[in-house]
Coordinates of C-alpha atoms in Angstrom, one line a residue:
Chain A
M1 CA 33.8 -29.9 10.8
S2 CA 37.1 -28.4 11.7
E3 CA 38.4 -31.0 14.2
Q4 CA 40.8 -33.8 13.3
I5 CA 39.3 -37.2 12.3
L6 CA 40.8 -40.3 10.8
M7 CA 39.9 -40.8 7.1
K8 CA 40.7 -43.1 4.3
G9 CA 41.8 -41.4 1.1
N10 CA 38.7 -42.4 -0.8
E11 CA 36.3 -41.2 2.0
A12 CA 38.3 -38.0 2.1
V13 CA 37.9 -37.3 -1.6
A14 CA 34.2 -37.7 -1.3
E15 CA 33.9 -35.4 1.8
A16 CA 36.2 -32.8 0.2
A17 CA 34.0 -32.7 -3.0
I18 CA 31.0 -32.0 -0.8
A19 CA 32.9 -29.3 1.0
A20 CA 33.9 -27.8 -2.3
G21 CA 30.2 -27.5 -3.3
C22 CA 30.1 -30.4 -5.7
R23 CA 26.5 -31.6 -5.8
Y24 CA 26.6 -34.0 -8.8
F25 CA 28.5 -37.2 -9.3
F26 CA 28.3 -39.8 -12.0
G27 CA 30.4 -42.9 -11.9
Y28 CA 30.8 -46.6 -12.2
P29 CA 32.3 -48.8 -9.4
I30 CA 35.8 -50.2 -9.8
T31 CA 38.3 -51.3 -7.1
P32 CA 40.2 -49.5 -5.6
Q33 CA 38.0 -46.4 -5.7
S34 CA 34.5 -47.7 -5.0
E35 CA 34.3 -46.1 -1.6
I36 CA 34.2 -42.7 -3.3
L37 CA 31.0 -43.7 -5.0
E38 CA 29.6 -45.4 -2.0
Q39 CA 30.1 -42.4 0.2
L40 CA 28.8 -39.9 -2.3
A41 CA 25.7 -42.2 -3.0
R42 CA 25.0 -41.9 0.7
R43 CA 26.0 -38.2 1.2
L44 CA 24.9 -36.3 -1.9
P45 CA 21.2 -36.7 -1.3
E46 CA 21.7 -35.4 2.3
V47 CA 23.1 -32.1 0.9
G48 CA 20.5 -31.7 -1.9
G49 CA 22.7 -33.2 -4.6
A50 CA 22.4 -36.3 -6.9
Y51 CA 24.4 -39.4 -7.4
V52 CA 23.9 -41.5 -10.5
Q53 CA 25.5 -44.8 -11.1
A54 CA 25.9 -45.0 -14.8
E55 CA 25.8 -48.2 -16.9
S56 CA 29.5 -47.7 -17.8
E57 CA 32.4 -45.3 -17.5
V58 CA 31.6 -44.1 -21.1
S59 CA 28.1 -43.0 -19.9
A60 CA 29.4 -41.6 -16.7
I61 CA 31.9 -39.2 -18.3
N62 CA 29.2 -38.0 -20.8
M63 CA 26.8 -37.4 -17.9
V64 CA 29.6 -35.3 -16.5
F65 CA 29.9 -33.5 -19.8
G66 CA 26.2 -32.8 -19.8
A67 CA 26.0 -31.7 -16.2
A68 CA 29.0 -29.3 -16.6
A69 CA 27.4 -27.8 -19.7
A70 CA 24.3 -27.2 -17.7
G71 CA 26.3 -25.4 -15.1
A72 CA 26.6 -28.0 -12.4
R73 CA 29.7 -28.4 -10.2
V74 CA 30.4 -32.0 -11.1
M75 CA 32.9 -34.8 -10.5
T76 CA 33.6 -38.4 -11.5
A77 CA 36.1 -41.0 -10.2
S78 CA 37.4 -44.2 -11.4
S79 CA 40.5 -46.3 -11.6
S80 CA 42.9 -46.9 -14.5
P81 CA 40.8 -49.1 -16.9
G82 CA 37.7 -47.0 -16.2
I83 CA 39.6 -43.8 -16.9
S84 CA 40.7 -45.3 -20.3
L85 CA 37.1 -45.8 -21.2
M86 CA 36.4 -42.1 -20.3
Q87 CA 39.1 -40.7 -22.7
E88 CA 36.7 -39.7 -25.5
G89 CA 34.5 -37.8 -23.2
I90 CA 37.4 -36.1 -21.5
S91 CA 38.6 -34.8 -24.9
Y92 CA 35.1 -33.4 -25.5
I93 CA 35.0 -31.7 -22.1
A94 CA 38.4 -30.2 -22.6
S95 CA 37.4 -28.9 -26.1
A96 CA 34.0 -27.6 -24.8
E97 CA 36.0 -25.8 -22.1
L98 CA 33.9 -27.1 -19.2
P99 CA 34.9 -27.4 -15.6
A100 CA 34.9 -30.9 -14.2
V101 CA 37.0 -32.9 -11.8
I102 CA 38.1 -36.4 -12.6
V103 CA 39.7 -38.6 -9.9
N104 CA 41.9 -41.5 -10.9
I105 CA 42.8 -43.9 -8.1
M106 CA 45.4 -45.8 -10.2
R107 CA 45.7 -49.6 -10.2
G108 CA 48.0 -52.1 -11.7
A109 CA 48.1 -52.2 -15.5
P110 CA 48.2 -52.6 -18.6
G111 CA 45.1 -54.4 -19.4
L112 CA 43.0 -55.6 -16.4
G113 CA 46.3 -55.6 -14.5
G114 CA 45.5 -56.0 -10.8
I115 CA 44.2 -54.0 -7.9
H116 CA 47.7 -53.0 -6.7
P117 CA 48.9 -49.5 -6.3
S118 CA 50.3 -48.0 -9.5
Q119 CA 51.5 -44.7 -11.1
A120 CA 51.4 -46.0 -14.7
D121 CA 48.7 -43.6 -16.0
Y122 CA 51.1 -40.6 -16.1
F123 CA 51.4 -40.6 -19.9
Q124 CA 47.6 -41.0 -20.2
S125 CA 46.7 -37.9 -18.3
V126 CA 49.8 -35.8 -18.5
K127 CA 50.5 -36.3 -22.2
G128 CA 46.9 -36.6 -23.6
G129 CA 45.0 -39.9 -23.5
G130 CA 42.1 -38.8 -25.6
H131 CA 42.2 -37.6 -29.2
G132 CA 43.3 -34.1 -30.2
D133 CA 45.3 -31.2 -28.9
Y134 CA 44.3 -30.5 -25.3
K135 CA 45.8 -30.5 -21.9
L136 CA 44.5 -31.5 -18.5
I137 CA 45.6 -30.0 -15.2
V138 CA 47.0 -33.0 -13.2
L139 CA 47.4 -32.8 -9.4
A140 CA 49.4 -35.4 -7.4
P141 CA 48.6 -35.3 -3.7
S142 CA 50.7 -37.4 -1.4
S143 CA 48.7 -37.7 1.8
V144 CA 45.0 -38.0 2.8
Q145 CA 45.0 -34.3 3.8
E146 CA 46.4 -33.3 0.4
L147 CA 43.7 -35.5 -1.3
I148 CA 41.2 -33.2 0.5
D149 CA 43.1 -29.9 -0.2
H150 CA 43.7 -30.9 -3.9
T151 CA 40.1 -31.9 -4.4
I152 CA 39.0 -28.4 -3.3
L153 CA 41.8 -26.8 -5.4
A154 CA 40.8 -28.9 -8.4
F155 CA 37.2 -27.5 -8.4
E156 CA 38.7 -24.0 -8.1
M157 CA 41.1 -24.5 -10.9
A158 CA 38.5 -26.2 -13.1
E159 CA 36.2 -23.2 -12.8
A160 CA 38.9 -20.5 -13.0
Y161 CA 40.2 -22.0 -16.3
R162 CA 37.1 -23.8 -17.6
T163 CA 39.0 -27.0 -18.0
P164 CA 38.9 -30.5 -16.6
V165 CA 41.3 -31.3 -13.7
V166 CA 42.6 -34.7 -12.9
I167 CA 43.5 -35.8 -9.4
F168 CA 45.9 -38.7 -9.1
G169 CA 45.8 -41.2 -6.3
D170 CA 46.7 -44.9 -6.2
A171 CA 45.3 -48.0 -4.5
M172 CA 47.3 -47.3 -1.3
M173 CA 46.3 -43.7 -1.0
G174 CA 42.7 -44.5 -1.6
Q175 CA 42.7 -47.0 1.3
M176 CA 45.2 -45.7 3.8
M177 CA 44.0 -43.8 6.8
E178 CA 45.5 -40.6 8.1
P179 CA 44.4 -37.8 10.5
V180 CA 42.8 -34.9 8.5
V181 CA 40.8 -31.8 8.9
I182 CA 38.0 -31.0 6.4
P183 CA 38.2 -27.3 6.0
D184 CA 35.1 -25.3 6.8
I185 CA 34.7 -23.3 3.6
E186 CA 31.7 -21.7 2.0
P187 CA 32.2 -22.1 -1.8
L188 CA 30.2 -19.7 -4.0
P189 CA 27.6 -21.4 -6.2
P190 CA 28.8 -21.9 -9.8
N191 CA 28.7 -18.7 -11.8
R192 CA 28.5 -19.7 -15.4
P193 CA 26.8 -17.2 -17.8
W194 CA 27.7 -19.6 -20.7
A195 CA 25.8 -22.6 -19.3
T196 CA 22.7 -24.1 -20.9
T197 CA 20.3 -23.1 -18.1
G198 CA 17.3 -22.1 -20.2
M199 CA 16.7 -19.1 -22.4
E200 CA 14.7 -16.9 -20.1
G201 CA 15.8 -13.3 -20.7
R202 CA 18.6 -14.1 -23.0
G203 CA 19.5 -15.8 -26.4
P204 CA 20.6 -19.4 -26.6
N205 CA 23.9 -20.6 -25.0
I206 CA 25.4 -23.4 -27.1
V207 CA 28.0 -25.8 -25.8
H208 CA 29.7 -27.8 -28.7
T209 CA 33.0 -29.2 -29.9
L210 CA 32.3 -29.3 -33.7
Y211 CA 34.3 -26.8 -35.9
L212 CA 33.8 -27.8 -39.5
P213 CA 35.5 -24.8 -41.2
A214 CA 39.3 -25.2 -41.0
D215 CA 40.0 -21.7 -39.8
K216 CA 37.4 -22.0 -37.0
L217 CA 39.1 -25.2 -35.7
E218 CA 42.6 -23.6 -35.9
N219 CA 41.3 -20.5 -34.0
H220 CA 39.7 -22.8 -31.4
C221 CA 43.0 -24.8 -30.8
N222 CA 45.0 -21.5 -30.7
R223 CA 42.6 -20.1 -28.1
L224 CA 42.8 -23.3 -26.0
F225 CA 46.6 -23.2 -26.1
A226 CA 46.7 -19.6 -25.1
K227 CA 44.7 -20.6 -22.1
Y228 CA 47.2 -23.5 -21.4
S229 CA 50.1 -21.1 -21.6
E230 CA 48.4 -19.0 -18.9
I231 CA 48.0 -22.1 -16.8
E232 CA 51.6 -23.0 -17.3
H233 CA 52.6 -19.5 -16.2
N234 CA 50.4 -19.5 -13.1
E235 CA 50.0 -23.0 -11.7
K236 CA 53.2 -24.9 -11.6
R237 CA 53.5 -26.3 -8.1
S238 CA 56.1 -28.4 -6.3
V239 CA 57.7 -29.1 -3.0
G240 CA 61.5 -29.4 -2.4
Y241 CA 63.0 -31.2 0.7
L242 CA 66.6 -30.8 1.7
T243 CA 67.5 -29.8 -1.9
E244 CA 69.9 -26.9 -1.0
D245 CA 73.1 -28.9 -0.9
A246 CA 71.8 -32.1 -2.5
E247 CA 74.3 -33.9 -4.7
I248 CA 71.8 -36.7 -5.2
L249 CA 68.2 -35.6 -5.9
V250 CA 65.2 -38.0 -5.8
V251 CA 62.2 -36.9 -7.8
A252 CA 58.9 -38.6 -6.9
Y253 CA 55.2 -37.7 -6.7
G254 CA 52.2 -39.1 -4.8
I255 CA 52.7 -42.0 -2.5
M256 CA 56.3 -42.6 -3.9
S257 CA 57.3 -39.2 -2.5
R258 CA 56.4 -40.4 1.0
V259 CA 58.6 -43.4 0.6
A260 CA 61.4 -41.3 -1.0
R261 CA 61.2 -38.8 1.8
A262 CA 61.7 -41.5 4.4
A263 CA 64.6 -42.9 2.4
V264 CA 66.2 -39.4 2.1
E265 CA 66.0 -39.0 5.9
M266 CA 67.7 -42.4 6.3
A267 CA 70.5 -41.4 3.9
R268 CA 70.9 -38.0 5.5
D269 CA 71.5 -39.8 8.9
D270 CA 74.5 -41.4 7.1
G271 CA 75.7 -37.9 6.0
I272 CA 74.8 -38.3 2.4
K273 CA 73.9 -35.0 0.7
V274 CA 70.5 -36.1 -0.8
G275 CA 67.3 -34.2 -1.2
M276 CA 63.9 -34.8 -2.7
F277 CA 61.8 -32.9 -5.3
R278 CA 58.1 -33.6 -5.5
P279 CA 56.0 -32.3 -8.5
V280 CA 52.6 -31.4 -7.1
T281 CA 51.2 -30.5 -10.6
L282 CA 52.3 -33.1 -13.1
W283 CA 50.9 -30.8 -15.8
P284 CA 52.0 -28.2 -15.8
F285 CA 55.2 -29.8 -14.9
P286 CA 57.3 -27.7 -12.5
D287 CA 60.4 -27.6 -14.7
N288 CA 61.9 -24.4 -13.4
A289 CA 61.7 -25.4 -9.8
L290 CA 63.2 -28.8 -10.6
Q291 CA 66.1 -27.1 -12.4
A292 CA 66.7 -25.0 -9.3
A293 CA 66.4 -28.0 -7.0
A294 CA 68.9 -29.9 -9.1
R295 CA 71.5 -27.1 -9.4
N296 CA 74.1 -29.0 -7.2
A297 CA 72.9 -32.5 -8.2
R298 CA 75.4 -34.9 -9.8
V299 CA 72.8 -37.6 -10.3
V300 CA 69.0 -37.5 -10.2
I301 CA 66.9 -40.6 -9.4
A302 CA 63.3 -40.6 -10.7
A303 CA 61.3 -42.9 -8.5
E304 CA 58.0 -44.2 -9.8
I305 CA 55.6 -47.1 -9.7
S306 CA 55.7 -47.5 -13.4
M307 CA 58.2 -48.6 -16.0
G308 CA 59.4 -45.0 -16.2
Q309 CA 57.0 -42.2 -17.3
M310 CA 57.5 -39.1 -15.2
I311 CA 61.2 -39.6 -15.9
E312 CA 60.7 -38.2 -19.4
D313 CA 59.6 -34.9 -18.0
V314 CA 62.4 -34.9 -15.6
R315 CA 64.9 -35.4 -18.5
L316 CA 63.1 -32.7 -20.6
A317 CA 63.5 -30.3 -17.7
L318 CA 67.2 -31.1 -16.9
G319 CA 68.5 -31.8 -20.4
N320 CA 72.0 -33.3 -20.5
R321 CA 73.3 -31.4 -17.5
V322 CA 72.9 -34.3 -15.1
P323 CA 72.3 -38.1 -15.5
V324 CA 68.8 -39.1 -14.6
V325 CA 68.3 -42.7 -13.6
L326 CA 65.1 -44.7 -12.9
F327 CA 64.1 -46.4 -9.7
N328 CA 60.9 -48.3 -10.1
R329 CA 58.8 -51.1 -8.8
I330 CA 55.5 -52.5 -10.2
G331 CA 52.5 -53.9 -8.3
L332 CA 53.5 -52.5 -4.9
V333 CA 54.7 -49.5 -3.0
P334 CA 58.3 -50.3 -2.1
N335 CA 59.8 -49.9 1.3
P336 CA 62.1 -46.9 1.9
D337 CA 65.0 -49.3 2.4
E338 CA 65.0 -50.0 -1.4
I339 CA 65.3 -46.3 -2.4
Y340 CA 67.8 -45.9 0.4
A341 CA 69.9 -48.6 -1.1
A342 CA 69.7 -46.9 -4.5
I343 CA 70.8 -43.6 -2.9
K344 CA 73.7 -45.3 -1.2
S345 CA 74.8 -47.0 -4.4
K346 CA 74.7 -43.6 -6.3
A347 CA 76.5 -41.9 -3.4
R348 CA 79.4 -44.4 -3.8
E349 CA 79.6 -43.7 -7.5
V350 CA 79.5 -39.9 -7.0
N351 CA 82.3 -40.2 -4.4
A352 CA 84.4 -42.5 -6.6
N353 CA 84.2 -40.0 -9.4
G354 CA 85.4 -37.2 -7.1
Chain B
M1 CA 45.9 -58.0 26.8
L2 CA 45.7 -61.0 29.1
Q3 CA 42.8 -59.4 31.0
V4 CA 41.0 -58.9 27.6
I5 CA 41.6 -62.5 26.6
E6 CA 40.1 -63.7 30.0
S7 CA 37.0 -61.8 29.3
L8 CA 36.4 -63.5 25.9
Q9 CA 35.1 -66.9 25.0
R10 CA 36.9 -69.5 22.9
V11 CA 35.6 -68.1 19.5
V12 CA 36.1 -64.3 19.2
V13 CA 34.2 -62.5 16.4
V14 CA 35.8 -59.1 15.8
T15 CA 33.6 -56.5 14.1
G16 CA 33.6 -52.7 13.7
S17 CA 33.4 -49.9 11.1
F18 CA 35.9 -49.6 8.2
G19 CA 39.2 -48.5 9.6
S20 CA 38.2 -49.0 13.3
G21 CA 41.3 -51.1 13.9
K22 CA 39.7 -54.5 13.8
S23 CA 42.5 -56.2 11.9
E24 CA 45.3 -54.7 14.0
F25 CA 43.4 -55.7 17.2
S26 CA 42.8 -59.2 15.8
L27 CA 46.5 -59.6 15.1
N28 CA 47.6 -58.3 18.5
L29 CA 45.0 -60.5 20.2
A30 CA 46.1 -63.6 18.3
I31 CA 49.8 -63.0 19.1
S32 CA 49.1 -62.5 22.8
M33 CA 46.9 -65.7 22.8
A34 CA 49.6 -67.7 21.0
E35 CA 52.1 -66.9 23.8
E36 CA 49.7 -68.5 26.4
A37 CA 48.4 -71.2 24.1
R38 CA 51.7 -73.0 23.7
K39 CA 51.7 -73.7 27.5
L40 CA 48.1 -75.1 27.3
G41 CA 48.5 -77.1 24.1
Q42 CA 45.9 -75.0 22.4
V43 CA 45.9 -74.0 18.7
I44 CA 45.2 -70.4 17.8
A45 CA 43.6 -69.7 14.4
L46 CA 42.9 -66.3 12.9
A47 CA 40.5 -66.2 10.0
D48 CA 40.4 -63.2 7.6
L49 CA 36.7 -62.8 6.8
D50 CA 37.2 -59.4 5.2
I51 CA 35.3 -59.8 1.9
I52 CA 34.9 -56.0 1.5
N53 CA 38.2 -54.2 1.4
P54 CA 41.1 -55.6 -0.6
Y55 CA 43.8 -53.7 1.3
F56 CA 45.4 -53.7 4.7
R57 CA 43.9 -57.0 5.5
T58 CA 45.0 -59.7 8.0
R59 CA 46.1 -61.9 5.2
E60 CA 49.0 -59.6 4.5
A61 CA 50.5 -60.7 7.9
C62 CA 50.5 -64.4 7.1
A63 CA 54.2 -64.8 7.5
L64 CA 54.1 -63.1 10.9
L65 CA 51.2 -65.3 12.0
E66 CA 53.0 -68.5 11.0
E67 CA 56.2 -67.3 12.7
K68 CA 54.2 -66.9 15.9
G69 CA 52.6 -70.4 15.5
I70 CA 49.2 -69.0 14.6
K71 CA 47.2 -70.7 11.9
P72 CA 46.1 -68.2 9.3
I73 CA 42.8 -69.0 7.6
V74 CA 42.9 -67.1 4.3
P75 CA 41.9 -67.7 0.7
S76 CA 44.3 -69.6 -1.5
P77 CA 47.4 -67.8 -2.8
E78 CA 46.2 -67.3 -6.4
V79 CA 43.3 -65.1 -5.1
L80 CA 44.8 -63.8 -1.9
Y81 CA 45.2 -60.3 -3.3
S82 CA 41.8 -60.1 -5.1
D83 CA 38.6 -58.3 -4.4
L84 CA 36.5 -61.5 -4.6
P85 CA 34.0 -62.2 -1.9
I86 CA 35.6 -65.4 -0.6
Y87 CA 37.2 -66.5 2.7
G88 CA 39.6 -69.3 3.6
P89 CA 38.6 -73.0 4.1
G90 CA 38.0 -74.9 7.3
I91 CA 36.2 -72.3 9.4
H92 CA 33.2 -74.5 9.9
N93 CA 35.3 -77.3 11.4
L94 CA 37.4 -74.9 13.6
L95 CA 34.2 -73.5 15.1
H96 CA 33.5 -76.8 16.8
Q97 CA 37.0 -77.9 17.9
D98 CA 37.4 -77.3 21.6
D99 CA 41.2 -77.1 21.5
V100 CA 41.1 -74.3 19.0
R101 CA 40.8 -70.6 19.9
L102 CA 39.4 -69.1 16.8
I103 CA 39.4 -65.3 16.0
L104 CA 37.2 -64.2 13.1
D105 CA 38.4 -60.8 11.7
V106 CA 35.3 -59.5 10.0
G107 CA 35.1 -56.9 7.3
G108 CA 34.0 -53.3 8.0
D109 CA 30.5 -51.9 8.7
E110 CA 27.3 -53.9 8.2
M111 CA 28.4 -54.7 4.7
G112 CA 31.4 -56.6 6.1
A113 CA 29.3 -58.3 8.7
T114 CA 27.2 -59.8 6.0
A115 CA 29.9 -62.5 5.7
L116 CA 28.9 -63.7 9.2
G117 CA 25.3 -64.4 8.1
S118 CA 26.1 -67.8 6.7
L119 CA 28.1 -68.7 9.8
S120 CA 25.8 -67.3 12.4
G121 CA 24.0 -70.5 13.2
E122 CA 27.2 -72.4 13.9
I123 CA 28.8 -69.5 15.7
S124 CA 25.7 -69.3 18.0
N125 CA 26.2 -72.9 18.9
S126 CA 29.8 -72.4 19.9
E127 CA 31.2 -70.6 23.0
H128 CA 31.8 -67.2 21.4
S129 CA 32.1 -63.5 22.1
M130 CA 31.4 -60.9 19.5
V131 CA 33.1 -57.6 20.0
M132 CA 32.9 -54.3 18.1
V133 CA 36.1 -52.2 17.9
V134 CA 35.3 -48.5 18.0
N135 CA 37.4 -45.6 17.0
P136 CA 35.4 -42.5 17.7
Y137 CA 37.7 -40.5 15.4
R138 CA 36.3 -42.3 12.4
P139 CA 33.5 -40.4 10.6
F140 CA 30.6 -42.8 11.1
T141 CA 31.2 -43.7 14.7
H142 CA 32.2 -40.2 16.0
D143 CA 29.3 -39.9 18.5
V144 CA 27.1 -42.1 20.7
A145 CA 24.3 -42.1 18.1
G146 CA 26.7 -43.2 15.3
I147 CA 28.2 -46.0 17.4
G148 CA 24.7 -47.2 18.2
R149 CA 23.7 -47.2 14.6
M150 CA 26.9 -49.1 13.7
A151 CA 26.3 -51.7 16.4
R152 CA 22.7 -52.3 15.4
G153 CA 23.6 -52.5 11.7
I154 CA 26.3 -55.0 12.3
E155 CA 24.1 -57.2 14.6
A156 CA 21.3 -57.2 12.0
R157 CA 23.5 -58.3 9.2
A158 CA 25.6 -60.8 11.2
R159 CA 22.5 -62.2 12.9
L160 CA 24.5 -62.3 16.1
K161 CA 24.6 -60.1 19.3
I162 CA 27.6 -57.9 20.2
H163 CA 28.8 -58.8 23.7
A164 CA 31.4 -56.0 24.3
L165 CA 33.0 -53.0 22.9
I166 CA 36.8 -52.5 22.4
S167 CA 37.7 -48.8 22.7
N168 CA 40.3 -47.7 20.2
P169 CA 40.4 -43.9 20.2
N170 CA 43.2 -42.7 18.1
L171 CA 44.3 -40.2 15.4
G172 CA 47.2 -42.3 14.0
P173 CA 50.5 -40.5 14.5
N174 CA 48.7 -37.4 15.7
T175 CA 47.2 -39.2 18.7
T176 CA 47.5 -37.3 22.0
A177 CA 46.8 -38.4 25.6
E178 CA 43.9 -35.9 25.6
A179 CA 42.5 -37.3 22.4
V180 CA 42.6 -40.9 23.8
M181 CA 40.8 -39.8 27.0
K182 CA 38.2 -37.7 25.1
G183 CA 37.5 -40.5 22.6
H184 CA 37.4 -43.2 25.3
H185 CA 34.8 -41.1 27.1
I186 CA 32.6 -41.2 24.0
V187 CA 33.0 -45.0 23.6
R188 CA 32.0 -45.5 27.3
A189 CA 29.0 -43.3 26.9
A190 CA 27.9 -45.4 23.8
A191 CA 28.5 -48.6 25.7
A192 CA 26.3 -47.4 28.6
E193 CA 23.6 -46.6 26.1
L194 CA 24.0 -50.0 24.5
R195 CA 24.2 -51.8 27.9
L196 CA 27.5 -53.4 26.9
P197 CA 30.8 -53.6 28.7
V198 CA 34.0 -52.0 27.4
V199 CA 36.6 -54.8 27.8
G200 CA 39.7 -53.0 26.7
L201 CA 41.2 -49.6 25.8
L202 CA 43.8 -50.0 23.0
V203 CA 46.7 -47.6 22.8
L204 CA 49.7 -47.7 20.5
R205 CA 52.6 -49.2 22.5
R206 CA 55.0 -46.2 21.9
F207 CA 52.3 -43.8 23.1
L208 CA 51.3 -45.9 26.1
K209 CA 54.9 -45.7 27.4
L210 CA 54.6 -41.9 27.5
W211 CA 51.1 -41.7 29.0
E212 CA 50.6 -44.9 31.0
D213 CA 49.9 -43.4 34.4
R214 CA 47.3 -40.9 33.1
L215 CA 45.6 -43.4 30.9
V216 CA 45.4 -46.2 33.5
T217 CA 43.9 -43.8 36.0
E218 CA 41.4 -42.6 33.3
A219 CA 40.4 -46.1 32.3
G220 CA 39.7 -47.2 35.9
S221 CA 38.8 -50.9 35.8
I222 CA 39.1 -51.2 32.0
P223 CA 42.4 -52.8 31.0
V224 CA 44.7 -50.6 29.0
V225 CA 46.2 -52.7 26.2
P226 CA 49.4 -51.8 24.3
I227 CA 49.0 -52.4 20.5
D228 CA 51.7 -52.9 17.9
I229 CA 50.9 -51.9 14.3
H230 CA 51.4 -54.8 11.8
L231 CA 49.5 -53.9 8.6
S232 CA 50.2 -50.2 8.0
P233 CA 53.8 -49.5 6.9
W234 CA 56.1 -47.7 9.4
W235 CA 56.8 -44.8 7.1
L236 CA 53.1 -43.9 7.1
Q237 CA 53.0 -44.0 10.9
Q238 CA 55.6 -41.3 11.4
K239 CA 55.0 -37.6 11.9
M240 CA 57.0 -35.8 9.3
R241 CA 60.2 -34.3 10.5

C-alpha cells in the first residue's frame, strides 16, 4: 500500500506495526487507544500473527516479556493508567535487554483522570517509572504519518539496542485523521541468537533479571548504562522551525508542537522573531540541538499539556543562560491563539528590556 | 445542499464507517435545513447517537447548533465527554412529531449502528431516509467490495435499510480535484452494485471554489455540496507552510 489514505492515529499505529513485521500483540482495552487493539485483533490473524487480550495490563506486559524472550517481534499499547500498571514488567524487560514496543496514548490524569488529551506521563517514561536504573527510548511523533514512521523506527531501535521503546501519543493524536502513506517495506525476520527458541543444536539460552552477587548486579548496571551512552550518542532527534534568528523560542513536542507551530506562524506574520524547537526523542533528550536553537533566544516558552514536566529537561539543557517559562493547559489541546498571546506578551517584555 | 435535503425524508439517519465524515455531514445538513426551517415553522433537531468514539463528536458543536436554532439531542453535561454508551433523551418522541426534522448522527461502522437497533421499530414507522456516508480513502471502504461489506454490516446491526449513499471522497488537506473524481467514481460503482442512488458529492468549500466547474461536470446529475468543517480544529486542516 503506497498510495495516500486517510487514517486515524490509532489505526495508523496498528497498520505500521504490521508493516514493521510485528506479529504479536498483547493488551487490555482502555480509552483512548482501544482502536489499536481492535484493529490488531482483526488484522494480526490475517498475517499469520496472534492477538491476545490479557486479563489486565499487568498480564499483558508480562506476555510481551515472554514473547520478546522467545524471539517474537512484539508490541503492546495502552493509555496512562494502564501504562502505570505495566511499570514492573517494563523494568524487567529493560533489565533483560529485550526488544519491545510500548505505545502510550496518554489521557487526563492523575488517577482515573479523564479521557482528554494529555502529556502528563513524561516523567513516568522519560525519567523511569518502574524500579531501578534503566532508560527507555521515548519517541514523540506529532502527526499521523509520524505515528507510522515512528512505530517502524521504534521496532528498529528496539532490536538494534535490545531495549524497550515507548511511543507517545495522546487522545487527540489517537483519534484525529490525516492523510498518510504506509511505507511498503520488507522487514527482516527477527534475528535473535540469544532467544529461548529451543535447544536444538546449542546449549541453553537463559533470559533473566536476577543478579544475586553484588558485583554481578553492578556489572549488569554498568553494561546497561554503557549501552544507554551509546544511544545518547547516536539517537538524539529533534526538529527546529524558524530558530535561526529567534529571540523567543517555543519548545513543544507531540500534538502541542502542531499548535505551537501555528502560533509561531501567526506571530511571525506580526514580525515577531519567534521559532519553535520540537524534541522528537524525549529520551535521549536533544540537549545539544536545543542549545543551538536557543542561541539567540532571550526567553524560552516550554508548552505542554501537563503541569510542567518536559520543562525540567529544557532547563537542564539551557542552564541559567536564558529564562524558561511554562505555557500549559490541562484536559484539552489549546488553540494556537493562546500560545500566540503568550508569545506576544513575551515579545513586549523582550522589547521593553531592550 | 438544498437538492440533497429535497431527496431526504423527515427523519434522516446518517451512518458510515469511522471517519467517513458522518458528523461533519450531519452538522452541515442540519445548518442548511435550519435556514429553510425558520420560514416553514419547522424545528430541526440533531441527535448525537455516537456511542462508540468519544472524540470529534457532534456534541462538541452544541454551541454552534444552538446559535443556528437547531436543537441538539446529547447526553447530560456531566457525562457529555465520557465514553459511556448513552445518548440524549427525547429521541423517541421526536421521531413521531411531524413538525420536527430529526437527524440521527450514528456512530461508526456496524458497531456504531448497533445503537439504532433499539430504535429501528420506531424509525421504520416514521418517514425516514437512512444514508451511508462513504469516503473511499478510508481503509475499510477503499473499494467496491469494502463499501458493500460496510453497507451490509450496518444494515444488519441497525435492522434498517440504507436508501442512499453520500459520496465524500477526500484526503483532508491533501485533497486534489483528481482525488475527488477518482474516489467519487468508486462510490458510484459501489452504489450501482448496491442498487442505491448517490444523492450528493461532498467537497470542502474552499476546494470547491477552486474546482467547481470540473467537479460539477464530473458529478453529472448528482448535486455537488460545499462542506464546512466544524469538528476538526483549523490548525489540523492546514497544509504545513
